[in-house]
mmCIF file of C-alpha atoms and ligand atoms in Angstrom:
data_model
loop_
_atom_site.group_PDB
_atom_site.id
_atom_site.type_symbol
_atom_site.label_atom_id
_atom_site.label_comp_id
_atom_site.label_asym_id
_atom_site.label_seq_id
_atom_site.Cartn_x
_atom_site.Cartn_y
_atom_site.Cartn_z
ATOM 1 C CA UNK A 165 -15.152 10.861 14.624
ATOM 2 C CA UNK A 166 -13.627 7.495 13.804
ATOM 3 C CA UNK A 167 -10.299 7.043 12.019
ATOM 4 C CA UNK A 168 -8.989 3.992 10.196
ATOM 5 C CA UNK A 169 -5.204 3.689 10.444
ATOM 6 C CA UNK A 170 -3.243 1.742 7.841
ATOM 7 C CA UNK A 171 0.059 0.925 9.498
ATOM 8 C CA UNK A 172 3.045 0.152 7.244
ATOM 9 C CA UNK A 173 1.224 -1.679 4.442
ATOM 10 C CA UNK A 174 4.317 -1.623 2.243
ATOM 11 C CA UNK A 175 5.843 -4.024 -0.265
ATOM 12 C CA UNK A 176 8.797 -5.008 1.939
ATOM 13 C CA UNK A 177 6.383 -6.355 4.575
ATOM 14 C CA UNK A 178 4.487 -8.490 2.051
ATOM 15 C CA UNK A 179 5.442 -11.961 0.796
ATOM 16 C CA UNK A 180 8.452 -11.514 -1.493
ATOM 17 C CA UNK A 181 9.575 -8.386 0.383
ATOM 18 C CA UNK A 182 12.784 -8.114 2.385
ATOM 19 C CA UNK A 183 11.008 -8.342 5.774
ATOM 20 C CA UNK A 184 8.016 -10.361 4.766
ATOM 21 C CA UNK A 185 5.146 -10.927 7.151
ATOM 22 C CA UNK A 186 3.525 -14.329 6.550
ATOM 23 C CA UNK A 187 0.199 -13.830 4.734
ATOM 24 C CA UNK A 188 0.693 -10.063 4.868
ATOM 25 C CA UNK A 189 -0.941 -9.802 1.453
ATOM 26 C CA UNK A 190 -4.146 -11.387 2.817
ATOM 27 C CA UNK A 191 -5.090 -8.186 4.636
ATOM 28 C CA UNK A 192 -5.232 -5.951 1.569
ATOM 29 C CA UNK A 193 -8.700 -6.913 0.391
ATOM 30 C CA UNK A 194 -10.265 -6.444 3.816
ATOM 31 C CA UNK A 195 -8.402 -3.158 4.339
ATOM 32 C CA UNK A 196 -9.778 -1.934 1.015
ATOM 33 C CA UNK A 197 -13.316 -2.858 2.068
ATOM 34 C CA UNK A 198 -12.880 -1.214 5.471
ATOM 35 C CA UNK A 199 -11.721 2.040 3.882
ATOM 36 C CA UNK A 200 -15.133 2.417 2.221
ATOM 37 C CA UNK A 201 -16.786 2.496 5.639
ATOM 38 C CA UNK A 202 -14.603 5.237 7.181
ATOM 39 C CA UNK A 203 -14.780 8.966 6.730
ATOM 40 C CA UNK A 204 -11.124 9.377 7.725
ATOM 41 C CA UNK A 205 -8.336 7.079 6.540
ATOM 42 C CA UNK A 206 -4.718 7.742 7.534
ATOM 43 C CA UNK A 207 -1.628 5.695 6.666
ATOM 44 C CA UNK A 208 1.882 5.362 8.008
ATOM 45 C CA UNK A 209 5.010 4.370 6.122
ATOM 46 C CA UNK A 210 8.224 3.004 7.529
ATOM 47 C CA UNK A 211 10.652 5.300 5.677
ATOM 48 C CA UNK A 212 14.287 4.585 6.428
ATOM 49 C CA UNK A 213 17.453 6.132 5.060
ATOM 50 C CA UNK A 214 19.904 3.534 3.732
ATOM 51 C CA UNK A 215 22.227 4.139 6.722
ATOM 52 C CA UNK A 216 19.544 3.384 9.319
ATOM 53 C CA UNK A 217 21.006 1.762 12.421
ATOM 54 C CA UNK A 218 18.185 -0.776 12.659
ATOM 55 C CA UNK A 219 19.688 -2.489 9.607
ATOM 56 C CA UNK A 220 22.141 -5.315 10.320
ATOM 57 C CA UNK A 221 23.995 -4.225 7.169
ATOM 58 C CA UNK A 222 25.107 -1.064 8.990
ATOM 59 C CA UNK A 223 26.779 -3.041 11.800
ATOM 60 C CA UNK A 224 29.787 -4.924 10.437
ATOM 61 C CA UNK A 225 30.105 -8.329 12.093
ATOM 62 C CA UNK A 226 26.449 -8.419 13.163
ATOM 63 C CA UNK A 227 23.750 -10.597 11.668
ATOM 64 C CA UNK A 228 20.084 -10.061 10.952
ATOM 65 C CA UNK A 229 18.002 -10.613 14.139
ATOM 66 C CA UNK A 230 20.991 -10.013 16.417
ATOM 67 C CA UNK A 231 19.993 -7.726 19.275
ATOM 68 C CA UNK A 232 22.188 -4.731 20.139
ATOM 69 C CA UNK A 233 21.905 -1.691 22.375
ATOM 70 C CA UNK A 234 21.362 1.498 20.405
ATOM 71 C CA UNK A 235 21.613 4.696 22.474
ATOM 72 C CA UNK A 236 20.343 2.834 25.525
ATOM 73 C CA UNK A 237 17.488 1.033 23.769
ATOM 74 C CA UNK A 238 17.325 -2.628 22.814
ATOM 75 C CA UNK A 239 17.402 -2.866 19.036
ATOM 76 C CA UNK A 240 16.685 -5.909 16.871
ATOM 77 C CA UNK A 241 18.785 -5.782 13.707
ATOM 78 C CA UNK A 242 16.571 -6.136 10.646
ATOM 79 C CA UNK A 243 17.245 -6.825 7.013
ATOM 80 C CA UNK A 244 17.321 -3.595 4.977
ATOM 81 C CA UNK A 245 13.666 -2.671 4.455
ATOM 82 C CA UNK A 246 11.460 0.246 3.454
ATOM 83 C CA UNK A 247 14.376 2.315 2.219
ATOM 84 C CA UNK A 248 13.137 5.746 1.143
ATOM 85 C CA UNK A 249 12.130 5.985 -2.517
ATOM 86 C CA UNK A 250 12.641 2.297 -3.257
ATOM 87 C CA UNK A 251 9.859 -0.039 -4.479
ATOM 88 C CA UNK A 252 9.997 -1.894 -1.140
ATOM 89 C CA UNK A 253 8.787 1.228 0.654
ATOM 90 C CA UNK A 254 5.838 1.743 -1.687
ATOM 91 C CA UNK A 255 2.265 0.790 -1.007
ATOM 92 C CA UNK A 256 1.387 -2.397 -2.880
ATOM 93 C CA UNK A 257 -0.476 -1.688 -6.140
ATOM 94 C CA UNK A 258 -3.514 -3.635 -4.869
ATOM 95 C CA UNK A 259 -4.008 -1.253 -1.938
ATOM 96 C CA UNK A 260 -6.581 1.433 -2.611
ATOM 97 C CA UNK A 261 -5.064 4.810 -1.810
ATOM 98 C CA UNK A 262 -7.719 7.262 -2.972
ATOM 99 C CA UNK A 263 -9.186 7.657 0.526
ATOM 100 C CA UNK A 264 -5.869 8.047 2.351
ATOM 101 C CA UNK A 265 -6.026 11.627 3.570
ATOM 102 C CA UNK A 266 -2.572 11.845 5.163
ATOM 103 C CA UNK A 267 0.559 9.725 5.297
ATOM 104 C CA UNK A 268 2.773 9.881 8.365
ATOM 105 C CA UNK A 269 6.318 8.712 7.693
ATOM 106 C CA UNK A 270 8.541 7.376 10.444
ATOM 107 C CA UNK A 271 11.985 5.906 10.939
ATOM 108 C CA UNK A 272 13.875 8.657 9.120
ATOM 109 C CA UNK A 273 16.341 9.351 11.959
ATOM 110 C CA UNK A 274 19.166 6.816 11.443
ATOM 111 C CA UNK A 275 19.943 6.756 15.178
ATOM 112 C CA UNK A 276 16.585 5.547 16.494
ATOM 113 C CA UNK A 277 13.890 3.147 15.353
ATOM 114 C CA UNK A 278 10.213 4.050 15.234
ATOM 115 C CA UNK A 279 7.778 1.165 15.402
ATOM 116 C CA UNK A 280 4.662 2.994 16.523
ATOM 117 C CA UNK A 281 2.956 5.403 14.165
ATOM 118 C CA UNK A 282 2.819 7.918 17.021
ATOM 119 C CA UNK A 283 6.281 8.062 18.641
ATOM 120 C CA UNK A 284 9.841 6.797 18.200
ATOM 121 C CA UNK A 285 10.930 3.866 20.331
ATOM 122 C CA UNK A 286 12.406 6.151 22.994
ATOM 123 C CA UNK A 287 9.169 8.183 23.113
ATOM 124 C CA UNK A 288 11.340 11.233 22.485
ATOM 125 C CA UNK A 289 9.677 12.630 19.372
ATOM 126 C CA UNK A 290 6.117 12.535 18.141
ATOM 127 C CA UNK A 291 5.268 11.933 14.496
ATOM 128 C CA UNK A 292 2.412 14.415 14.896
ATOM 129 C CA UNK A 293 -0.218 11.731 14.322
ATOM 130 C CA UNK A 294 -1.967 12.130 17.698
ATOM 131 C CA UNK A 295 -2.362 15.900 17.310
ATOM 132 C CA UNK A 296 -3.517 15.425 13.733
ATOM 133 C CA UNK A 297 -6.228 13.017 14.867
ATOM 134 C CA UNK A 298 -7.285 15.314 17.720
ATOM 135 C CA UNK A 299 -7.461 18.171 15.222
ATOM 136 C CA UNK A 300 -9.942 16.064 13.275
ATOM 137 C CA UNK A 301 -11.983 15.391 16.440
ATOM 138 C CA UNK A 302 -11.140 11.706 16.336
ATOM 139 C CA UNK A 303 -12.116 9.701 19.404
ATOM 140 C CA UNK A 304 -12.054 6.173 17.998
ATOM 141 C CA UNK A 305 -8.973 4.718 16.332
ATOM 142 C CA UNK A 306 -9.218 1.494 14.313
ATOM 143 C CA UNK A 307 -5.964 -0.265 13.541
ATOM 144 C CA UNK A 308 -4.967 -2.340 10.527
ATOM 145 C CA UNK A 309 -1.631 -3.192 8.927
ATOM 146 C CA UNK A 310 1.731 -4.852 9.429
ATOM 147 C CA UNK A 311 3.317 -6.215 11.431
ATOM 148 C CA UNK A 312 0.665 -7.045 14.021
ATOM 149 C CA UNK A 313 3.120 -7.859 16.800
ATOM 150 C CA UNK A 314 5.370 -4.844 16.241
ATOM 151 C CA UNK A 315 4.257 -1.641 14.585
ATOM 152 C CA UNK A 316 0.490 -2.181 14.768
ATOM 153 C CA UNK A 317 0.683 -3.382 18.365
ATOM 154 C CA UNK A 318 2.819 -0.440 19.494
ATOM 155 C CA UNK A 319 0.605 1.991 17.609
ATOM 156 C CA UNK A 320 -2.264 0.519 19.637
ATOM 157 C CA UNK A 321 -0.443 1.035 22.919
ATOM 158 C CA UNK A 322 0.349 4.661 22.068
ATOM 159 C CA UNK A 323 -3.179 5.259 20.792
ATOM 160 C CA UNK A 324 -4.557 4.113 24.158
ATOM 161 C CA UNK A 325 -2.075 6.269 26.012
ATOM 162 C CA UNK A 326 -3.099 9.263 23.909
ATOM 163 C CA UNK A 327 -6.647 8.699 25.098
ATOM 164 C CA UNK A 328 -8.274 7.271 21.965
ATOM 165 C CA UNK A 329 -10.754 4.388 22.151
ATOM 166 C CA UNK A 330 -8.655 1.856 20.309
ATOM 167 C CA UNK A 331 -9.841 -1.080 18.204
ATOM 168 C CA UNK A 332 -7.479 -3.612 16.705
ATOM 169 C CA UNK A 333 -9.127 -5.189 13.648
ATOM 170 C CA UNK A 334 -7.667 -8.639 13.974
ATOM 171 C CA UNK A 335 -8.273 -9.996 10.477
ATOM 172 C CA UNK A 336 -6.836 -6.793 8.973
ATOM 173 C CA UNK A 337 -3.392 -7.491 10.388
ATOM 174 C CA UNK A 338 -0.827 -10.318 10.456
ATOM 175 C CA UNK A 339 2.130 -10.742 12.823
ATOM 176 C CA UNK A 340 5.746 -11.435 12.026
ATOM 177 C CA UNK A 341 5.788 -13.957 14.889
ATOM 178 C CA UNK A 342 2.648 -15.715 16.181
ATOM 179 C CA UNK A 343 3.936 -16.357 19.714
ATOM 180 C CA UNK A 344 5.074 -12.796 20.159
ATOM 181 C CA UNK A 345 1.673 -11.688 18.882
ATOM 182 C CA UNK A 346 -0.139 -13.759 21.548
ATOM 183 C CA UNK A 347 2.143 -12.293 24.219
ATOM 184 C CA UNK A 348 1.754 -8.643 23.245
ATOM 185 C CA UNK A 349 -1.971 -8.783 22.592
ATOM 186 C CA UNK A 350 -2.450 -9.786 26.223
ATOM 187 C CA UNK A 351 -0.638 -6.610 27.250
ATOM 188 C CA UNK A 352 -2.707 -4.566 24.804
ATOM 189 C CA UNK A 353 -5.986 -5.957 26.186
ATOM 190 C CA UNK A 354 -4.854 -5.395 29.777
ATOM 191 C CA UNK A 355 -4.353 -1.717 28.937
ATOM 192 C CA UNK A 356 -7.948 -1.463 27.713
ATOM 193 C CA UNK A 357 -7.406 -2.091 24.016
ATOM 194 C CA UNK A 358 -10.276 -3.725 22.148
ATOM 195 C CA UNK A 359 -9.938 -6.436 19.529
ATOM 196 C CA UNK A 360 -12.603 -6.858 16.858
ATOM 197 C CA UNK A 361 -13.141 -8.601 13.512
ATOM 198 C CA UNK A 362 -13.824 -6.716 10.292
ATOM 199 C CA UNK A 363 -17.217 -8.492 10.098
ATOM 200 C CA UNK A 364 -18.335 -6.396 13.079
ATOM 201 C CA UNK A 365 -17.897 -3.268 10.959
ATOM 202 C CA UNK A 366 -18.752 -4.373 7.431
HETATM 203 C C1 VGL B 228 8.358 -2.967 11.380
HETATM 204 C C2 VGL B 228 10.275 -4.061 11.987
HETATM 205 C C3 VGL B 228 11.043 -3.009 11.555
HETATM 206 C C4 VGL B 228 6.857 -2.981 11.276
HETATM 207 C C5 VGL B 228 9.102 -1.891 10.948
HETATM 208 O O1 VGL B 228 6.286 -2.193 10.480
HETATM 209 O O2 VGL B 228 6.220 -3.790 11.992
HETATM 210 N N1 VGL B 228 8.949 -4.043 11.900
HETATM 211 N N2 VGL B 228 10.446 -1.935 11.049
HETATM 212 ZN ZN1 ZN B 229 11.614 -0.457 10.031
#
């Protein structure tokens, strides 16, 4: 069984959002077309409480993109984004949602960030996604979403580690930072991750 994962396709990561990914909106059409081809579609949502410690606003004297240590982990301080039950955390209206069978939310614990759809950044707690996919007999995981160099990339790394054949659909993602994207995709490929274009599936 193959699964299509939609990682954090949320208004705050689209142009005009508080943590906008350049051209993030360009992936929506291709993600919609890809969904038609998959029997199983699963989404994740970054879903932070207002007091989340990844927000610069919760560290007086610190600025956005400052780096701090949070419980022993390096933490980039972000603008407030994907706050629970705000429009920024919603799926964009253009995204088709009828085929999304389950939504895994992450980033609720204010003390730790969760980039990957599978585990928090300390690899302390699972979101349950890997067991869910195994329960559905999934062997192949196809990744789409935002941001390509952060949450999609780290979902790919965890997917590989969980033993799934992992395919990163390159034109169905956009990075926050191009250089960082080049750097991390090398790591992803070295670990056995595959990179494909949507045209190979559609
Ligand atoms: C993300 C930064 C902070 C992402 C989430 O979805 O890539 N990036 N929170
Ligand atoms: Zn976040």
